[in-house]
Amino acid sequence: MLKAGFNKVSISPPIGVPLAGFAARPEVSTGTHDDLFASALVLETAEAAVALVSVDLLALPGEFVAAVRSSIEQRTGIKPDSVMIASTHTHAGPVTIKTFFNPDGSVDSQYMNVLSEAIVTAVSNAWCDREPGKVGVGRGHVAGVGVNRRSPDQKPVDDQIGIIRVTDLVENTKAVLINYACHPTVLGPDNLLVTGDFPAFAVQAVEEAIGPSGFAMFVNGTQGNISMGHSSELSAIGIVTPGRTFERAAELGQLLADATLKALPSIKVHDQPVLTAASVQASLPLKNYPDPVETRQALLEAEEHLNALVSTNGDNADRIHRAKSQHLYASINDFYARETERFTDGILPIELQGIRIDDAVFVAVPAEVFVEIGLQLKRTAAYKLFIVGIANGYIGYLPTKEAYDVGGYEVVSSKCRPEAAGKLIEQVLHLEQRLSKQ
């Protein structure tokens, strides 16, 4: 018989910390609009035990995830390859990774220690609190939340919501996991308040609808090119566009919550599910970067050009915007050229992890995968397949092959060559097949 437990622990940072997500954010945080959480759902049968964890953060390094998984195993016995740790990808949480927007900065080790303990505590509390129950996986659909920010007609999108429903033995809903593909970037680079963005509002609304002891959590999907329509490039260089308000975040969160709640009654649950997990090492083709000496020189030249424009053409916004974009791209290439020097074989190793619940499989990918890839996987998979993005690490964007012909921020921000999308699809489907035989 299934046993399930759930718990969440606050991971809100102190006021005054730098916020992750936008390279051009002008200042540190000035307060907290809504708390951030590490949320954990634990499922156990006689054959297996798994933990699904969501953290309201931009992303986490793979090394950090590995250490946390090890600590979770020590406290609960749940094997590391059965623990999935996914970031919601809010762009208004503390800095937890080192990347091109903070190449010379450091991640606060004290906060990371607190974060590690919070995640382990959430899982161990959920483990201690597990009780007999039932579980089921279903789908909902929502319109009006995410759009394709790289497409003139704002399509395709994935309007599907993946839902795990956990109930007590008389089928009262107790816990809900929401999987939906969209950047949590309603709030832009001008926002200095800590927030989980629209997913936090969705989670709160679902919990309130479930009841006083209700629990909900959010994991992202293939959201690489899905947002509210705001340009990723303009956001990265600090250009503020209209509509990026907490009111809008609450509105979109409520849309997602309403669609989730509408689908819940139709999700059948039972107390003896097939529950398995597996983790495999996969490989993606890495871009060929120039020598770091060349990329650093290009970055210095882009910086000099931008500074000269600002000092002599302060009123020429278009030219300055282009120069800021060129400087941003140069900083990305310089950071990645240095970061990938150790991969001398041209291969970027990643972990793919799958958790199967009956006829549904959740696959964790440590990347911002383009939605077209996710849609193709869902069409091709034999099971109900849900991709959990920005999970168990972070390698940046993973665009479609066609996107490389267009270029842009997401393509420049990818470490992979165009054929990586095909490789990922192949390896995810292989993992799904493996799980189907367990």
CSV table of C-alpha atoms in Angstrom, one decimal:
chain,number,residue,atom,x,y,z
A,1,MET,CA,0.0,0.0,0.0
A,2,LEU,CA,1.2,3.5,-0.8
A,3,LYS,CA,2.4,5.8,1.9
A,4,ALA,CA,2.8,9.5,1.1
A,5,GLY,CA,4.2,12.5,3.0
A,6,PHE,CA,4.8,16.2,2.2
A,7,ASN,CA,6.4,19.2,3.8
A,8,LYS,CA,7.8,22.6,3.0
A,9,VAL,CA,10.5,24.8,4.6
A,10,SER,CA,11.1,28.5,4.0
A,11,ILE,CA,14.2,29.4,2.0
A,12,SER,CA,13.7,33.1,1.8
A,13,PRO,CA,17.0,35.0,1.9
A,14,PRO,CA,17.8,38.0,4.1
A,15,ILE,CA,17.1,41.5,2.7
A,16,GLY,CA,20.0,43.0,0.8
A,17,VAL,CA,21.2,39.9,-1.1
A,18,PRO,CA,21.7,40.0,-4.9
A,19,LEU,CA,18.9,38.5,-6.9
A,20,ALA,CA,19.5,36.0,-9.7
A,21,GLY,CA,18.0,36.0,-13.2
A,22,PHE,CA,18.7,39.4,-14.9
A,23,ALA,CA,22.3,40.4,-15.8
A,24,ALA,CA,21.2,44.1,-15.7
A,25,ARG,CA,19.3,44.2,-12.4
A,26,PRO,CA,20.6,47.5,-10.9
A,27,GLU,CA,20.5,46.8,-7.1
A,28,VAL,CA,20.2,44.1,-4.4
A,29,SER,CA,16.9,43.0,-2.9
A,30,THR,CA,15.0,45.5,-0.8
A,31,GLY,CA,12.5,43.2,0.8
A,32,THR,CA,10.3,40.1,0.4
A,33,HIS,CA,7.0,40.1,-1.3
A,34,ASP,CA,6.3,36.4,-0.7
A,35,ASP,CA,8.3,33.7,0.9
A,36,LEU,CA,10.3,31.2,-1.1
A,37,PHE,CA,10.1,27.5,-0.2
A,38,ALA,CA,11.7,24.1,-0.5
A,39,SER,CA,8.8,21.8,-1.0
A,40,ALA,CA,9.0,18.0,-0.9
A,41,LEU,CA,6.6,15.2,-1.8
A,42,VAL,CA,7.6,11.6,-0.8
A,43,LEU,CA,5.9,8.5,-2.2
A,44,GLU,CA,6.7,5.0,-0.9
A,45,THR,CA,5.6,1.5,-1.8
A,46,ALA,CA,6.9,-1.9,-0.8
A,47,GLU,CA,9.2,-1.8,-3.9
A,48,ALA,CA,10.4,1.8,-4.0
A,49,ALA,CA,10.6,5.2,-2.4
A,50,VAL,CA,10.9,8.5,-4.3
A,51,ALA,CA,11.1,12.2,-3.4
A,52,LEU,CA,10.1,15.1,-5.6
A,53,VAL,CA,11.5,18.4,-4.5
A,54,SER,CA,10.8,21.9,-5.8
A,55,VAL,CA,12.8,25.0,-4.8
A,56,ASP,CA,11.7,28.5,-5.5
A,57,LEU,CA,15.1,29.5,-7.1
A,58,LEU,CA,16.6,30.2,-10.5
A,59,ALA,CA,18.7,27.0,-10.7
A,60,LEU,CA,21.1,24.9,-8.7
A,61,PRO,CA,24.5,23.5,-9.5
A,62,GLY,CA,24.7,19.7,-10.1
A,63,GLU,CA,27.4,19.3,-7.4
A,64,PHE,CA,25.2,20.9,-4.9
A,65,VAL,CA,22.3,18.6,-5.8
A,66,ALA,CA,24.5,15.6,-5.5
A,67,ALA,CA,25.6,16.6,-2.0
A,68,VAL,CA,22.0,17.2,-0.9
A,69,ARG,CA,20.8,13.9,-2.3
A,70,SER,CA,23.6,12.2,-0.3
A,71,SER,CA,22.4,13.9,2.9
A,72,ILE,CA,18.8,12.9,2.1
A,73,GLU,CA,19.8,9.3,1.8
A,74,GLN,CA,21.6,9.4,5.2
A,75,ARG,CA,18.4,10.7,6.9
A,76,THR,CA,15.7,8.8,5.1
A,77,GLY,CA,17.3,5.9,3.1
A,78,ILE,CA,15.9,7.2,-0.2
A,79,LYS,CA,18.5,6.5,-2.9
A,80,PRO,CA,20.0,9.5,-4.7
A,81,ASP,CA,18.7,8.5,-8.1
A,82,SER,CA,15.2,8.4,-6.6
A,83,VAL,CA,15.4,12.1,-5.5
A,84,MET,CA,14.5,14.8,-8.0
A,85,ILE,CA,15.4,18.4,-7.1
A,86,ALA,CA,13.9,21.0,-9.5
A,87,SER,CA,14.1,24.8,-9.5
A,88,THR,CA,11.0,26.7,-10.3
A,89,HIS,CA,13.2,29.2,-12.1
A,90,THR,CA,11.9,32.4,-10.5
A,91,HIS,CA,14.1,35.3,-11.5
A,92,ALA,CA,13.6,37.0,-8.1
A,93,GLY,CA,15.4,34.6,-5.7
A,94,PRO,CA,18.9,34.7,-4.3
A,95,VAL,CA,22.0,33.9,-6.4
A,96,THR,CA,22.6,30.2,-6.2
A,97,ILE,CA,24.7,29.5,-9.3
A,98,LYS,CA,27.7,31.2,-10.8
A,99,THR,CA,27.2,32.1,-14.5
A,100,PHE,CA,27.6,34.9,-17.0
A,101,PHE,CA,25.5,37.4,-15.1
A,102,ASN,CA,27.8,37.1,-12.1
A,103,PRO,CA,31.1,35.8,-13.5
A,104,ASP,CA,33.3,37.5,-11.0
A,105,GLY,CA,30.9,37.2,-8.1
A,106,SER,CA,30.6,34.4,-5.6
A,107,VAL,CA,27.7,32.4,-4.4
A,108,ASP,CA,27.0,33.0,-0.7
A,109,SER,CA,28.2,29.8,1.0
A,110,GLN,CA,26.4,30.5,4.2
A,111,TYR,CA,23.0,30.7,2.4
A,112,MET,CA,23.8,27.6,0.4
A,113,ASN,CA,24.4,25.7,3.7
A,114,VAL,CA,21.1,27.0,5.0
A,115,LEU,CA,19.4,26.0,1.7
A,116,SER,CA,20.9,22.5,1.8
A,117,GLU,CA,19.6,21.9,5.3
A,118,ALA,CA,16.2,23.3,4.4
A,119,ILE,CA,15.8,20.9,1.5
A,120,VAL,CA,17.0,17.9,3.5
A,121,THR,CA,14.6,18.9,6.4
A,122,ALA,CA,11.7,19.2,4.0
A,123,VAL,CA,12.3,15.7,2.6
A,124,SER,CA,13.0,14.1,6.0
A,125,ASN,CA,9.9,15.8,7.5
A,126,ALA,CA,7.8,14.5,4.6
A,127,TRP,CA,9.3,11.0,5.2
A,128,CYS,CA,8.5,11.1,8.9
A,129,ASP,CA,4.9,12.3,8.2
A,130,ARG,CA,4.0,9.8,5.5
A,131,GLU,CA,0.7,8.0,5.9
A,132,PRO,CA,-1.3,5.5,3.9
A,133,GLY,CA,-2.9,7.2,0.8
A,134,LYS,CA,-3.6,7.0,-2.9
A,135,VAL,CA,-1.9,8.7,-5.9
A,136,GLY,CA,-2.8,9.3,-9.5
A,137,VAL,CA,-1.4,11.3,-12.4
A,138,GLY,CA,-3.5,13.3,-14.8
A,139,ARG,CA,-3.6,16.3,-17.2
A,140,GLY,CA,-5.2,19.6,-17.2
A,141,HIS,CA,-5.1,22.4,-19.7
A,142,VAL,CA,-4.7,26.2,-19.4
A,143,ALA,CA,-4.8,29.0,-21.9
A,144,GLY,CA,-3.6,32.6,-21.4
A,145,VAL,CA,-0.6,32.0,-19.3
A,146,GLY,CA,2.5,31.3,-21.4
A,147,VAL,CA,3.3,32.4,-25.0
A,148,ASN,CA,6.2,31.6,-27.3
A,149,ARG,CA,8.4,34.7,-26.9
A,150,ARG,CA,10.5,33.9,-30.0
A,151,SER,CA,7.6,33.5,-32.5
A,152,PRO,CA,5.5,36.3,-34.1
A,153,ASP,CA,2.3,34.4,-33.6
A,154,GLN,CA,3.4,33.4,-30.0
A,155,LYS,CA,3.1,29.7,-30.8
A,156,PRO,CA,3.6,26.8,-30.2
A,157,VAL,CA,3.1,26.6,-26.5
A,158,ASP,CA,2.4,23.6,-24.3
A,159,ASP,CA,-1.0,24.3,-22.6
A,160,GLN,CA,-0.9,21.0,-20.8
A,161,ILE,CA,-0.6,20.8,-17.0
A,162,GLY,CA,0.9,17.6,-15.6
A,163,ILE,CA,-0.7,16.9,-12.2
A,164,ILE,CA,0.2,14.4,-9.4
A,165,ARG,CA,-2.8,14.1,-7.1
A,166,VAL,CA,-2.3,12.5,-3.6
A,167,THR,CA,-5.3,11.7,-1.5
A,168,ASP,CA,-6.1,10.0,1.8
A,169,LEU,CA,-7.7,6.6,1.7
A,170,VAL,CA,-11.2,8.1,1.3
A,171,GLU,CA,-9.9,10.1,-1.7
A,172,ASN,CA,-9.8,13.6,-0.1
A,173,THR,CA,-7.1,15.5,-2.0
A,174,LYS,CA,-4.2,16.3,0.3
A,175,ALA,CA,-1.3,17.2,-2.0
A,176,VAL,CA,-0.9,18.3,-5.6
A,177,LEU,CA,2.2,18.7,-7.8
A,178,ILE,CA,1.8,21.0,-10.8
A,179,ASN,CA,4.0,20.7,-13.9
A,180,TYR,CA,3.7,23.5,-16.4
A,181,ALA,CA,6.0,25.0,-19.0
A,182,CYS,CA,6.6,28.8,-18.6
A,183,HIS,CA,9.3,31.2,-17.4
A,184,PRO,CA,8.3,32.7,-14.1
A,185,THR,CA,9.3,36.2,-15.3
A,186,VAL,CA,6.2,38.3,-14.9
A,187,LEU,CA,8.4,40.5,-12.7
A,188,GLY,CA,11.2,42.1,-14.6
A,189,PRO,CA,14.8,43.4,-14.0
A,190,ASP,CA,13.4,46.5,-12.1
A,191,ASN,CA,11.8,44.3,-9.4
A,192,LEU,CA,13.9,44.2,-6.2
A,193,LEU,CA,11.5,42.1,-4.1
A,194,VAL,CA,12.0,38.4,-3.4
A,195,THR,CA,9.1,36.5,-5.0
A,196,GLY,CA,8.3,33.1,-6.4
A,197,ASP,CA,6.4,34.9,-9.3
A,198,PHE,CA,3.2,33.5,-10.8
A,199,PRO,CA,3.9,29.8,-9.7
A,200,ALA,CA,3.9,31.0,-6.0
A,201,PHE,CA,0.4,32.5,-6.5
A,202,ALA,CA,-0.8,29.3,-8.2
A,203,VAL,CA,0.5,27.1,-5.4
A,204,GLN,CA,-1.1,29.3,-2.7
A,205,ALA,CA,-4.5,29.3,-4.5
A,206,VAL,CA,-4.5,25.5,-4.9
A,207,GLU,CA,-3.5,25.0,-1.2
A,208,GLU,CA,-6.3,27.3,-0.1
A,209,ALA,CA,-8.8,25.4,-2.2
A,210,ILE,CA,-7.7,22.0,-0.8
A,211,GLY,CA,-8.1,23.1,2.8
A,212,PRO,CA,-6.2,24.1,5.9
A,213,SER,CA,-3.7,21.2,5.6
A,214,GLY,CA,-3.5,21.4,1.8
A,215,PHE,CA,-0.1,21.1,0.1
A,216,ALA,CA,0.9,22.1,-3.4
A,217,MET,CA,4.2,22.5,-5.3
A,218,PHE,CA,5.3,23.6,-8.8
A,219,VAL,CA,7.9,22.2,-11.1
A,220,ASN,CA,8.6,23.7,-14.5
A,221,GLY,CA,8.5,22.1,-17.9
A,222,THR,CA,10.0,22.8,-21.3
A,223,GLN,CA,9.9,26.5,-20.8
A,224,GLY,CA,13.1,27.6,-22.7
A,225,ASN,CA,11.2,29.8,-25.1
A,226,ILE,CA,7.9,30.3,-23.2
A,227,SER,CA,7.1,33.3,-21.0
A,228,MET,CA,4.6,36.1,-20.9
A,229,GLY,CA,6.0,37.4,-24.2
A,230,HIS,CA,8.6,39.8,-22.8
A,231,SER,CA,11.8,39.7,-24.8
A,232,SER,CA,14.5,37.7,-23.1
A,233,GLU,CA,17.2,39.9,-24.6
A,234,LEU,CA,15.6,43.2,-23.6
A,235,SER,CA,15.1,41.9,-20.1
A,236,ALA,CA,18.7,40.8,-19.9
A,237,ILE,CA,20.0,44.2,-20.7
A,238,GLY,CA,17.6,45.9,-18.3
A,239,ILE,CA,14.8,47.2,-20.5
A,240,VAL,CA,11.6,47.3,-18.6
A,241,THR,CA,8.4,46.6,-20.5
A,242,PRO,CA,4.8,47.3,-19.4
A,243,GLY,CA,2.7,44.8,-17.5
A,244,ARG,CA,5.3,43.3,-15.2
A,245,THR,CA,3.4,43.7,-12.0
A,246,PHE,CA,2.5,41.5,-9.0
A,247,GLU,CA,-1.1,42.0,-9.9
A,248,ARG,CA,-0.4,40.3,-13.3
A,249,ALA,CA,1.6,37.5,-11.6
A,250,ALA,CA,-1.4,36.9,-9.3
A,251,GLU,CA,-3.8,36.8,-12.2
A,252,LEU,CA,-1.7,34.3,-14.1
A,253,GLY,CA,-1.2,32.2,-11.0
A,254,GLN,CA,-4.9,32.0,-10.4
A,255,LEU,CA,-5.5,30.9,-14.1
A,256,LEU,CA,-3.1,28.0,-13.6
A,257,ALA,CA,-4.6,27.2,-10.2
A,258,ASP,CA,-8.2,27.2,-11.5
A,259,ALA,CA,-7.2,24.9,-14.4
A,260,THR,CA,-5.4,22.5,-12.0
A,261,LEU,CA,-8.4,22.4,-9.6
A,262,LYS,CA,-10.8,21.8,-12.5
A,263,ALA,CA,-8.8,18.7,-13.5
A,264,LEU,CA,-8.3,17.2,-10.0
A,265,PRO,CA,-11.7,15.4,-9.7
A,266,SER,CA,-11.1,13.5,-12.9
A,267,ILE,CA,-7.7,12.1,-11.8
A,268,LYS,CA,-8.2,8.6,-10.6
A,269,VAL,CA,-6.1,7.5,-7.7
A,270,HIS,CA,-5.3,4.2,-6.1
A,271,ASP,CA,-3.2,2.8,-3.3
A,272,GLN,CA,-1.0,0.3,-5.1
A,273,PRO,CA,0.8,2.2,-7.9
A,274,VAL,CA,3.7,1.1,-9.9
A,275,LEU,CA,6.5,3.3,-8.6
A,276,THR,CA,10.1,3.2,-10.0
A,277,ALA,CA,13.0,5.5,-10.6
A,278,ALA,CA,16.2,5.5,-12.7
A,279,SER,CA,19.0,7.9,-13.4
A,280,VAL,CA,21.4,7.7,-16.4
A,281,GLN,CA,24.4,9.7,-17.6
A,282,ALA,CA,23.7,11.2,-21.0
A,283,SER,CA,25.8,13.2,-23.5
A,284,LEU,CA,25.2,16.3,-25.5
A,285,PRO,CA,27.5,17.8,-28.2
A,286,LEU,CA,29.3,20.9,-26.9
A,287,LYS,CA,29.8,24.1,-28.9
A,288,ASN,CA,33.4,24.8,-30.1
A,289,TYR,CA,34.4,27.9,-28.2
A,290,PRO,CA,37.4,30.1,-29.1
A,291,ASP,CA,40.4,30.3,-26.9
A,292,PRO,CA,39.5,32.2,-23.7
A,293,VAL,CA,42.2,34.8,-24.6
A,294,GLU,CA,40.1,35.7,-27.7
A,295,THR,CA,36.8,35.7,-25.9
A,296,ARG,CA,38.2,38.0,-23.2
A,297,GLN,CA,39.6,40.4,-25.8
A,298,ALA,CA,36.2,40.4,-27.5
A,299,LEU,CA,34.5,41.2,-24.2
A,300,LEU,CA,36.9,44.1,-23.5
A,301,GLU,CA,36.3,45.5,-27.0
A,302,ALA,CA,32.5,45.3,-26.5
A,303,GLU,CA,32.7,47.0,-23.2
A,304,GLU,CA,34.9,49.8,-24.6
A,305,HIS,CA,32.4,50.3,-27.5
A,306,LEU,CA,29.4,50.4,-25.1
A,307,ASN,CA,31.1,52.9,-22.7
A,308,ALA,CA,32.1,55.1,-25.7
A,309,LEU,CA,28.5,55.1,-27.0
A,310,VAL,CA,27.0,55.9,-23.6
A,311,SER,CA,29.4,58.9,-23.1
A,312,THR,CA,29.0,60.4,-26.5
A,313,ASN,CA,25.5,59.2,-27.7
A,314,GLY,CA,23.5,59.1,-24.5
A,315,ASP,CA,20.3,60.0,-26.4
A,316,ASN,CA,20.7,57.2,-29.1
A,317,ALA,CA,18.7,54.5,-27.4
A,318,ASP,CA,18.7,52.0,-30.3
A,319,ARG,CA,22.5,52.1,-30.7
A,320,ILE,CA,23.0,51.7,-27.0
A,321,HIS,CA,20.6,48.8,-26.8
A,322,ARG,CA,22.5,47.0,-29.6
A,323,ALA,CA,25.8,47.7,-27.9
A,324,LYS,CA,24.4,46.3,-24.6
A,325,SER,CA,23.3,43.2,-26.4
A,326,GLN,CA,26.7,42.8,-28.0
A,327,HIS,CA,28.4,43.2,-24.7
A,328,LEU,CA,26.0,40.6,-23.1
A,329,TYR,CA,26.7,38.1,-25.8
A,330,ALA,CA,30.4,38.7,-25.5
A,331,SER,CA,30.2,38.1,-21.7
A,332,ILE,CA,28.3,34.8,-22.3
A,333,ASN,CA,30.8,33.5,-24.8
A,334,ASP,CA,33.7,34.5,-22.5
A,335,PHE,CA,32.2,32.8,-19.5
A,336,TYR,CA,31.3,29.6,-21.4
A,337,ALA,CA,34.7,29.4,-23.1
A,338,ARG,CA,36.3,29.3,-19.7
A,339,GLU,CA,33.8,27.1,-18.1
A,340,THR,CA,33.9,24.4,-20.8
A,341,GLU,CA,37.7,24.2,-21.1
A,342,ARG,CA,37.7,21.0,-19.1
A,343,PHE,CA,35.5,19.2,-21.6
A,344,THR,CA,38.3,18.4,-24.0
A,345,ASP,CA,36.3,15.7,-25.8
A,346,GLY,CA,33.6,18.1,-27.0
A,347,ILE,CA,30.9,16.3,-25.0
A,348,LEU,CA,28.8,17.9,-22.3
A,349,PRO,CA,27.7,15.2,-19.7
A,350,ILE,CA,24.3,15.5,-18.1
A,351,GLU,CA,22.1,13.5,-15.8
A,352,LEU,CA,18.7,12.4,-17.0
A,353,GLN,CA,16.4,11.0,-14.3
A,354,GLY,CA,13.0,9.5,-14.6
A,355,ILE,CA,10.3,8.7,-12.0
A,356,ARG,CA,7.5,6.5,-13.1
A,357,ILE,CA,4.1,6.5,-11.4
A,358,ASP,CA,1.9,3.9,-13.1
A,359,ASP,CA,1.5,4.9,-16.8
A,360,ALA,CA,3.2,8.4,-16.3
A,361,VAL,CA,6.9,9.3,-16.4
A,362,PHE,CA,8.4,12.5,-15.1
A,363,VAL,CA,11.9,13.1,-16.6
A,364,ALA,CA,14.2,15.6,-15.0
A,365,VAL,CA,16.5,17.5,-17.4
A,366,PRO,CA,19.0,20.1,-16.1
A,367,ALA,CA,18.3,22.6,-18.9
A,368,GLU,CA,15.9,25.2,-20.2
A,369,VAL,CA,14.5,23.0,-23.0
A,370,PHE,CA,12.6,24.6,-25.9
A,371,VAL,CA,8.9,23.8,-25.9
A,372,GLU,CA,9.0,22.2,-29.4
A,373,ILE,CA,11.2,19.5,-28.0
A,374,GLY,CA,8.9,18.8,-25.1
A,375,LEU,CA,5.9,18.6,-27.5
A,376,GLN,CA,7.7,16.1,-29.8
A,377,LEU,CA,8.6,14.0,-26.8
A,378,LYS,CA,5.0,13.9,-25.6
A,379,ARG,CA,3.7,13.0,-29.1
A,380,THR,CA,6.3,10.2,-29.4
A,381,ALA,CA,6.4,8.7,-25.9
A,382,ALA,CA,4.5,5.5,-25.1
A,383,TYR,CA,3.6,6.7,-21.6
A,384,LYS,CA,2.2,10.0,-20.3
A,385,LEU,CA,5.5,11.9,-20.4
A,386,PHE,CA,6.2,15.1,-18.5
A,387,ILE,CA,9.5,16.9,-18.6
A,388,VAL,CA,10.7,18.6,-15.5
A,389,GLY,CA,13.2,21.3,-16.5
A,390,ILE,CA,16.0,23.0,-14.6
A,391,ALA,CA,16.2,19.9,-12.5
A,392,ASN,CA,19.2,18.2,-10.8
A,393,GLY,CA,21.6,20.8,-12.1
A,394,TYR,CA,21.8,23.5,-14.8
A,395,ILE,CA,23.5,23.7,-18.2
A,396,GLY,CA,21.6,26.6,-19.7
A,397,TYR,CA,19.3,26.7,-22.7
A,398,LEU,CA,18.7,23.7,-25.0
A,399,PRO,CA,17.1,25.1,-28.2
A,400,THR,CA,15.7,23.3,-31.3
A,401,LYS,CA,18.0,22.8,-34.3
A,402,GLU,CA,15.9,25.3,-36.3
A,403,ALA,CA,16.4,28.0,-33.6
A,404,TYR,CA,20.2,28.2,-34.4
A,405,ASP,CA,19.4,29.6,-37.9
A,406,VAL,CA,17.6,32.5,-36.2
A,407,GLY,CA,20.0,33.1,-33.3
A,408,GLY,CA,19.2,35.3,-30.4
A,409,TYR,CA,19.7,35.3,-26.7
A,410,GLU,CA,18.7,31.7,-26.0
A,411,VAL,CA,20.9,30.3,-28.8
A,412,VAL,CA,23.9,32.3,-27.6
A,413,SER,CA,23.2,31.2,-24.0
A,414,SER,CA,23.2,27.5,-25.0
A,415,LYS,CA,26.4,25.5,-24.6
A,416,CYS,CA,25.3,22.9,-27.0
A,417,ARG,CA,25.5,22.5,-30.8
A,418,PRO,CA,22.3,22.4,-32.9
A,419,GLU,CA,22.1,18.6,-33.0
A,420,ALA,CA,21.8,18.5,-29.2
A,421,ALA,CA,18.0,18.5,-29.4
A,422,GLY,CA,17.9,15.3,-31.4
A,423,LYS,CA,20.3,13.7,-29.0
A,424,LEU,CA,18.2,14.7,-26.0
A,425,ILE,CA,15.0,13.3,-27.5
A,426,GLU,CA,16.7,10.0,-28.3
A,427,GLN,CA,18.1,9.7,-24.8
A,428,VAL,CA,14.9,10.7,-23.0
A,429,LEU,CA,12.9,8.1,-24.9
A,430,HIS,CA,15.5,5.5,-24.1
A,431,LEU,CA,15.1,6.3,-20.4
A,432,GLU,CA,11.3,6.0,-20.7
A,433,GLN,CA,11.6,2.6,-22.3
A,434,ARG,CA,13.9,1.5,-19.5
A,435,LEU,CA,11.4,2.6,-16.9
A,436,SER,CA,8.6,0.8,-18.7
A,437,LYS,CA,10.3,-2.5,-18.2
A,438,GLN,CA,10.9,-2.0,-14.5
